[in-house]
Amino acid sequence: MNCGEKTAIFDMDGTLFQSEKVALPAFRRAFRRLKEEGLYRGDSPSDEEIRSVFGMTQEEIWARLLPEADEKTRKIADRWTLEEELAGLRRAEGSLYPGVAETLHRLKEEGWRLFIASNGLRPYLDGVLETFRLSPLFSGVYGAGDYETETKDELVRLLMEEHGVSGGFMVGDRKSDVEAGKANGLKVIGCRYPGYTRFGRADELKDADVVVDRFPDILPVLLKACGDPS
């Protein structure tokens, strides 16, 4: 496997960050606020229904969770959920997967360019990176909600164009990450983390070039691909 260049693009939720610890309470609180304000009268989505939308674009999330709501209500729900997520981060409700910080620091020391490409909103992504003091490690942070891209393919393509990226790796946990990497000529590392809550189907990573069970396991894959035997 040839790395092409020492560049790695990471998904956030389910790859670096255990987002359900922040997102589940945030969605619950947002739906409670919607009901209190008379903007929503149905049953609140179950935890499983909420988990099923992790990794989707904002449009896809609210089409799934608020299918009957108008655009104004969906935007309110989106804003309130983001507010609750940022509040959760301040309360230290979330956590990185084991070995994430150490592995990212090692890659940066080895001269890798690191990026984030996520369907999440930029304030949320920045909140996670700032909470765990990871912001200085990344050369660019791209959230689909801010660039209004319809697919992760488009988001990754935009990132690569703006930063002159011609090759490297995409690292993620969902089918959309695999598709985005393949569509843009990147090698794909899939993260499945047995023992942790997964957001997608078991077969979502079947087309990845490599699948790892622990985040630190990406390190030997990347270093070997770029000629470092350590």
mmCIF file of N, CA and C in Angstrom, residues 3-95:
data_model
loop_
_atom_site.group_PDB
_atom_site.id
_atom_site.type_symbol
_atom_site.label_atom_id
_atom_site.label_comp_id
_atom_site.label_asym_id
_atom_site.label_seq_id
_atom_site.Cartn_x
_atom_site.Cartn_y
_atom_site.Cartn_z
ATOM 1 N N CYS A 3 1.349 5.279 0.358
ATOM 2 C CA CYS A 3 0.624 6.376 0.998
ATOM 3 C C CYS A 3 0.433 7.568 0.074
ATOM 4 N N GLY A 4 1.261 7.715 -0.959
ATOM 5 C CA GLY A 4 1.140 8.874 -1.832
ATOM 6 C C GLY A 4 1.733 10.111 -1.182
ATOM 7 N N GLU A 5 1.240 10.473 -0.023
ATOM 8 C CA GLU A 5 1.795 11.565 0.766
ATOM 9 C C GLU A 5 1.354 11.363 2.210
ATOM 10 N N LYS A 6 2.034 12.037 3.117
ATOM 11 C CA LYS A 6 1.740 11.830 4.540
ATOM 12 C C LYS A 6 0.577 12.722 4.964
ATOM 13 N N THR A 7 -0.614 12.323 4.521
ATOM 14 C CA THR A 7 -1.835 13.060 4.824
ATOM 15 C C THR A 7 -2.898 12.083 5.301
ATOM 16 N N ALA A 8 -3.571 12.433 6.372
ATOM 17 C CA ALA A 8 -4.672 11.609 6.879
ATOM 18 C C ALA A 8 -5.858 12.511 7.202
ATOM 19 N N ILE A 9 -7.017 12.121 6.700
ATOM 20 C CA ILE A 9 -8.266 12.857 6.921
ATOM 21 C C ILE A 9 -9.144 12.002 7.821
ATOM 22 N N PHE A 10 -9.599 12.577 8.922
ATOM 23 C CA PHE A 10 -10.353 11.829 9.917
ATOM 24 C C PHE A 10 -11.799 12.286 10.012
ATOM 25 N N ASP A 11 -12.677 11.329 10.117
ATOM 26 C CA ASP A 11 -14.029 11.594 10.587
ATOM 27 C C ASP A 11 -13.922 11.907 12.084
ATOM 28 N N MET A 12 -14.971 12.505 12.650
ATOM 29 C CA MET A 12 -14.936 12.829 14.082
ATOM 30 C C MET A 12 -15.743 11.826 14.910
ATOM 31 N N ASP A 13 -17.075 11.867 14.774
ATOM 32 C CA ASP A 13 -17.937 11.054 15.628
ATOM 33 C C ASP A 13 -17.810 9.574 15.303
ATOM 34 N N GLY A 14 -17.566 8.771 16.322
ATOM 35 C CA GLY A 14 -17.431 7.336 16.112
ATOM 36 C C GLY A 14 -16.054 6.914 15.638
ATOM 37 N N THR A 15 -15.187 7.896 15.383
ATOM 38 C CA THR A 15 -13.820 7.618 14.943
ATOM 39 C C THR A 15 -12.811 8.142 15.966
ATOM 40 N N LEU A 16 -12.892 9.430 16.258
ATOM 41 C CA LEU A 16 -12.039 10.039 17.275
ATOM 42 C C LEU A 16 -12.782 10.206 18.605
ATOM 43 N N PHE A 17 -14.045 10.571 18.502
ATOM 44 C CA PHE A 17 -14.804 11.009 19.662
ATOM 45 C C PHE A 17 -16.007 10.112 19.917
ATOM 46 N N GLN A 18 -16.195 9.729 21.178
ATOM 47 C CA GLN A 18 -17.362 8.927 21.567
ATOM 48 C C GLN A 18 -18.565 9.861 21.687
ATOM 49 N N SER A 19 -19.121 10.212 20.558
ATOM 50 C CA SER A 19 -20.102 11.290 20.491
ATOM 51 C C SER A 19 -21.412 10.992 21.207
ATOM 52 N N GLU A 20 -21.754 9.694 21.356
ATOM 53 C CA GLU A 20 -23.046 9.394 21.990
ATOM 54 C C GLU A 20 -23.114 9.911 23.420
ATOM 55 N N LYS A 21 -21.956 10.063 24.069
ATOM 56 C CA LYS A 21 -21.953 10.542 25.452
ATOM 57 C C LYS A 21 -22.404 11.997 25.546
ATOM 58 N N VAL A 22 -22.212 12.744 24.468
ATOM 59 C CA VAL A 22 -22.661 14.130 24.413
ATOM 60 C C VAL A 22 -23.957 14.250 23.615
ATOM 61 N N ALA A 23 -24.011 13.543 22.485
ATOM 62 C CA ALA A 23 -25.128 13.733 21.564
ATOM 63 C C ALA A 23 -26.457 13.194 22.095
ATOM 64 N N LEU A 24 -26.436 12.018 22.715
ATOM 65 C CA LEU A 24 -27.705 11.468 23.212
ATOM 66 C C LEU A 24 -28.382 12.408 24.205
ATOM 67 N N PRO A 25 -27.693 12.858 25.262
ATOM 68 C CA PRO A 25 -28.330 13.809 26.173
ATOM 69 C C PRO A 25 -28.730 15.109 25.474
ATOM 70 N N ALA A 26 -27.919 15.560 24.510
ATOM 71 C CA ALA A 26 -28.217 16.812 23.814
ATOM 72 C C ALA A 26 -29.503 16.696 23.004
ATOM 73 N N PHE A 27 -29.665 15.609 22.276
ATOM 74 C CA PHE A 27 -30.893 15.412 21.505
ATOM 75 C C PHE A 27 -32.103 15.294 22.434
ATOM 76 N N ARG A 28 -31.937 14.580 23.539
ATOM 77 C CA ARG A 28 -33.053 14.435 24.479
ATOM 78 C C ARG A 28 -33.488 15.797 25.006
ATOM 79 N N ARG A 29 -32.514 16.611 25.407
ATOM 80 C CA ARG A 29 -32.836 17.927 25.947
ATOM 81 C C ARG A 29 -33.454 18.828 24.873
ATOM 82 N N ALA A 30 -32.943 18.732 23.634
ATOM 83 C CA ALA A 30 -33.486 19.551 22.551
ATOM 84 C C ALA A 30 -34.946 19.183 22.279
ATOM 85 N N PHE A 31 -35.258 17.899 22.274
ATOM 86 C CA PHE A 31 -36.652 17.486 22.039
ATOM 87 C C PHE A 31 -37.548 17.903 23.203
ATOM 88 N N ARG A 32 -37.004 17.881 24.410
ATOM 89 C CA ARG A 32 -37.786 18.347 25.553
ATOM 90 C C ARG A 32 -38.105 19.838 25.400
ATOM 91 N N ARG A 33 -37.145 20.623 24.932
ATOM 92 C CA ARG A 33 -37.381 22.048 24.702
ATOM 93 C C ARG A 33 -38.404 22.265 23.592
ATOM 94 N N LEU A 34 -38.323 21.457 22.541
ATOM 95 C CA LEU A 34 -39.297 21.569 21.446
ATOM 96 C C LEU A 34 -40.717 21.328 21.960
ATOM 97 N N LYS A 35 -40.868 20.330 22.821
ATOM 98 C CA LYS A 35 -42.194 20.040 23.375
ATOM 99 C C LYS A 35 -42.668 21.168 24.290
ATOM 100 N N GLU A 36 -41.771 21.674 25.112
ATOM 101 C CA GLU A 36 -42.135 22.751 26.040
ATOM 102 C C GLU A 36 -42.563 24.009 25.301
ATOM 103 N N GLU A 37 -41.985 24.244 24.130
ATOM 104 C CA GLU A 37 -42.329 25.425 23.337
ATOM 105 C C GLU A 37 -43.482 25.163 22.372
ATOM 106 N N GLY A 38 -44.038 23.941 22.408
ATOM 107 C CA GLY A 38 -45.161 23.614 21.532
ATOM 108 C C GLY A 38 -44.788 23.424 20.079
ATOM 109 N N LEU A 39 -43.493 23.171 19.818
ATOM 110 C CA LEU A 39 -43.037 23.000 18.438
ATOM 111 C C LEU A 39 -43.042 21.536 18.002
ATOM 112 N N TYR A 40 -43.224 20.644 18.979
ATOM 113 C CA TYR A 40 -43.227 19.213 18.669
ATOM 114 C C TYR A 40 -44.178 18.519 19.625
ATOM 115 N N ARG A 41 -45.051 17.674 19.075
ATOM 116 C CA ARG A 41 -46.053 17.022 19.903
ATOM 117 C C ARG A 41 -45.959 15.492 19.901
ATOM 118 N N GLY A 42 -45.105 14.942 19.102
ATOM 119 C CA GLY A 42 -45.018 13.488 19.008
ATOM 120 C C GLY A 42 -44.155 12.891 20.104
ATOM 121 N N ASP A 43 -43.924 11.585 19.994
ATOM 122 C CA ASP A 43 -43.009 10.913 20.918
ATOM 123 C C ASP A 43 -41.573 11.305 20.582
ATOM 124 N N SER A 44 -40.775 11.502 21.601
ATOM 125 C CA SER A 44 -39.362 11.771 21.358
ATOM 126 C C SER A 44 -38.704 10.523 20.776
ATOM 127 N N PRO A 45 -37.711 10.684 19.894
ATOM 128 C CA PRO A 45 -37.049 9.514 19.312
ATOM 129 C C PRO A 45 -36.330 8.700 20.378
ATOM 130 N N SER A 46 -36.265 7.402 20.156
ATOM 131 C CA SER A 46 -35.548 6.527 21.085
ATOM 132 C C SER A 46 -34.045 6.745 20.940
ATOM 133 N N ASP A 47 -33.292 6.247 21.919
ATOM 134 C CA ASP A 47 -31.828 6.350 21.827
ATOM 135 C C ASP A 47 -31.319 5.667 20.564
ATOM 136 N N GLU A 48 -31.918 4.548 20.209
ATOM 137 C CA GLU A 48 -31.483 3.829 19.010
ATOM 138 C C GLU A 48 -31.755 4.653 17.759
ATOM 139 N N GLU A 49 -32.896 5.331 17.712
ATOM 140 C CA GLU A 49 -33.208 6.182 16.560
ATOM 141 C C GLU A 49 -32.235 7.352 16.485
ATOM 142 N N ILE A 50 -31.866 7.907 17.628
ATOM 143 C CA ILE A 50 -30.894 9.003 17.636
ATOM 144 C C ILE A 50 -29.533 8.501 17.166
ATOM 145 N N ARG A 51 -29.102 7.359 17.693
ATOM 146 C CA ARG A 51 -27.791 6.818 17.283
ATOM 147 C C ARG A 51 -27.743 6.561 15.778
ATOM 148 N N SER A 52 -28.878 6.190 15.202
ATOM 149 C CA SER A 52 -28.899 5.833 13.775
ATOM 150 C C SER A 52 -28.574 7.013 12.869
ATOM 151 N N VAL A 53 -28.706 8.255 13.382
ATOM 152 C CA VAL A 53 -28.446 9.415 12.527
ATOM 153 C C VAL A 53 -27.036 9.965 12.717
ATOM 154 N N PHE A 54 -26.286 9.421 13.664
ATOM 155 C CA PHE A 54 -24.918 9.906 13.861
ATOM 156 C C PHE A 54 -24.114 9.691 12.587
ATOM 157 N N GLY A 55 -23.418 10.710 12.160
ATOM 158 C CA GLY A 55 -22.629 10.635 10.931
ATOM 159 C C GLY A 55 -23.350 11.141 9.708
ATOM 160 N N MET A 56 -24.663 11.416 9.832
ATOM 161 C CA MET A 56 -25.424 11.945 8.701
ATOM 162 C C MET A 56 -25.262 13.460 8.613
ATOM 163 N N THR A 57 -25.627 14.023 7.459
ATOM 164 C CA THR A 57 -25.664 15.475 7.328
ATOM 165 C C THR A 57 -26.811 16.020 8.164
ATOM 166 N N GLN A 58 -26.777 17.331 8.428
ATOM 167 C CA GLN A 58 -27.839 17.948 9.224
ATOM 168 C C GLN A 58 -29.202 17.755 8.558
ATOM 169 N N GLU A 59 -29.257 17.908 7.252
ATOM 170 C CA GLU A 59 -30.524 17.708 6.528
ATOM 171 C C GLU A 59 -31.046 16.297 6.713
ATOM 172 N N GLU A 60 -30.163 15.326 6.598
ATOM 173 C CA GLU A 60 -30.572 13.926 6.756
ATOM 174 C C GLU A 60 -31.040 13.629 8.173
ATOM 175 N N ILE A 61 -30.367 14.229 9.156
ATOM 176 C CA ILE A 61 -30.742 13.995 10.551
ATOM 177 C C ILE A 61 -32.178 14.413 10.811
ATOM 178 N N TRP A 62 -32.516 15.647 10.396
ATOM 179 C CA TRP A 62 -33.845 16.160 10.739
ATOM 180 C C TRP A 62 -34.928 15.601 9.834
ATOM 181 N N ALA A 63 -34.562 15.190 8.634
ATOM 182 C CA ALA A 63 -35.533 14.490 7.793
ATOM 183 C C ALA A 63 -35.927 13.170 8.439
ATOM 184 N N ARG A 64 -34.987 12.557 9.163
ATOM 185 C CA ARG A 64 -35.246 11.281 9.831
ATOM 186 C C ARG A 64 -35.971 11.493 11.172
ATOM 187 N N LEU A 65 -35.541 12.474 11.954
ATOM 188 C CA LEU A 65 -36.074 12.642 13.308
ATOM 189 C C LEU A 65 -37.291 13.563 13.376
ATOM 190 N N LEU A 66 -37.391 14.505 12.433
ATOM 191 C CA LEU A 66 -38.538 15.418 12.396
ATOM 192 C C LEU A 66 -39.137 15.448 10.994
ATOM 193 N N PRO A 67 -39.635 14.304 10.531
ATOM 194 C CA PRO A 67 -40.094 14.225 9.136
ATOM 195 C C PRO A 67 -41.280 15.131 8.809
ATOM 196 N N GLU A 68 -42.106 15.456 9.801
ATOM 197 C CA GLU A 68 -43.293 16.266 9.544
ATOM 198 C C GLU A 68 -43.062 17.753 9.809
ATOM 199 N N ALA A 69 -41.914 18.107 10.350
ATOM 200 C CA ALA A 69 -41.669 19.498 10.751
ATOM 201 C C ALA A 69 -41.304 20.374 9.561
ATOM 202 N N ASP A 70 -41.624 21.665 9.674
ATOM 203 C CA ASP A 70 -41.233 22.608 8.630
ATOM 204 C C ASP A 70 -39.760 22.996 8.807
ATOM 205 N N GLU A 71 -39.246 23.733 7.840
ATOM 206 C CA GLU A 71 -37.821 24.074 7.840
ATOM 207 C C GLU A 71 -37.454 24.932 9.045
ATOM 208 N N LYS A 72 -38.335 25.835 9.436
ATOM 209 C CA LYS A 72 -38.053 26.703 10.586
ATOM 210 C C LYS A 72 -37.863 25.877 11.855
ATOM 211 N N THR A 73 -38.749 24.906 12.082
ATOM 212 C CA THR A 73 -38.661 24.070 13.273
ATOM 213 C C THR A 73 -37.392 23.221 13.239
ATOM 214 N N ARG A 74 -37.036 22.711 12.078
ATOM 215 C CA ARG A 74 -35.813 21.909 11.971
ATOM 216 C C ARG A 74 -34.577 22.736 12.285
ATOM 217 N N LYS A 75 -34.565 23.991 11.840
ATOM 218 C CA LYS A 75 -33.419 24.858 12.135
ATOM 219 C C LYS A 75 -33.330 25.167 13.622
ATOM 220 N N ILE A 76 -34.486 25.351 14.269
ATOM 221 C CA ILE A 76 -34.503 25.574 15.711
ATOM 222 C C ILE A 76 -33.969 24.339 16.432
ATOM 223 N N ALA A 77 -34.435 23.168 16.012
ATOM 224 C CA ALA A 77 -33.967 21.917 16.624
ATOM 225 C C ALA A 77 -32.473 21.751 16.434
ATOM 226 N N ASP A 78 -31.994 22.112 15.267
ATOM 227 C CA ASP A 78 -30.566 22.023 14.972
ATOM 228 C C ASP A 78 -29.773 22.939 15.897
ATOM 229 N N ARG A 79 -30.234 24.161 16.049
ATOM 230 C CA ARG A 79 -29.530 25.132 16.891
ATOM 231 C C ARG A 79 -29.542 24.706 18.349
ATOM 232 N N TRP A 80 -30.685 24.260 18.830
ATOM 233 C CA TRP A 80 -30.776 23.850 20.228
ATOM 234 C C TRP A 80 -29.927 22.619 20.517
ATOM 235 N N THR A 81 -29.896 21.690 19.571
ATOM 236 C CA THR A 81 -29.060 20.499 19.774
ATOM 237 C C THR A 81 -27.588 20.888 19.851
ATOM 238 N N LEU A 82 -27.150 21.779 18.957
ATOM 239 C CA LEU A 82 -25.765 22.250 18.996
ATOM 240 C C LEU A 82 -25.476 22.930 20.332
ATOM 241 N N GLU A 83 -26.388 23.776 20.805
ATOM 242 C CA GLU A 83 -26.196 24.451 22.091
ATOM 243 C C GLU A 83 -26.033 23.431 23.215
ATOM 244 N N GLU A 84 -26.864 22.393 23.177
ATOM 245 C CA GLU A 84 -26.801 21.370 24.226
ATOM 246 C C GLU A 84 -25.527 20.539 24.123
ATOM 247 N N GLU A 85 -25.062 20.283 22.897
ATOM 248 C CA GLU A 85 -23.810 19.541 22.725
ATOM 249 C C GLU A 85 -22.629 20.329 23.271
ATOM 250 N N LEU A 86 -22.582 21.625 22.981
ATOM 251 C CA LEU A 86 -21.483 22.450 23.471
ATOM 252 C C LEU A 86 -21.530 22.554 24.995
ATOM 253 N N ALA A 87 -22.745 22.623 25.552
ATOM 254 C CA ALA A 87 -22.871 22.639 27.009
ATOM 255 C C ALA A 87 -22.391 21.317 27.600
ATOM 256 N N GLY A 88 -22.708 20.218 26.925
ATOM 257 C CA GLY A 88 -22.250 18.905 27.379
ATOM 258 C C GLY A 88 -20.746 18.786 27.355
ATOM 259 N N LEU A 89 -20.116 19.340 26.321
ATOM 260 C CA LEU A 89 -18.657 19.329 26.250
ATOM 261 C C LEU A 89 -18.058 20.118 27.414
ATOM 262 N N ARG A 90 -18.673 21.248 27.735
ATOM 263 C CA ARG A 90 -18.173 22.046 28.863
ATOM 264 C C ARG A 90 -18.315 21.294 30.187
ATOM 265 N N ARG A 91 -19.327 20.412 30.261
ATOM 266 C CA ARG A 91 -19.518 19.605 31.470
ATOM 267 C C ARG A 91 -18.689 18.324 31.434
ATOM 268 N N ALA A 92 -17.847 18.179 30.418
ATOM 269 C CA ALA A 92 -16.969 17.010 30.270
ATOM 270 C C ALA A 92 -17.758 15.715 30.150
ATOM 271 N N GLU A 93 -18.871 15.761 29.414
ATOM 272 C CA GLU A 93 -19.675 14.552 29.234
ATOM 273 C C GLU A 93 -19.065 13.590 28.218
ATOM 274 N N GLY A 94 -18.252 14.087 27.312
ATOM 275 C CA GLY A 94 -17.729 13.240 26.244
ATOM 276 C C GLY A 94 -16.322 12.759 26.502
ATOM 277 N N SER A 95 -15.860 11.848 25.654
ATOM 278 C CA SER A 95 -14.478 11.374 25.763
ATOM 279 C C SER A 95 -13.998 10.873 24.410
#
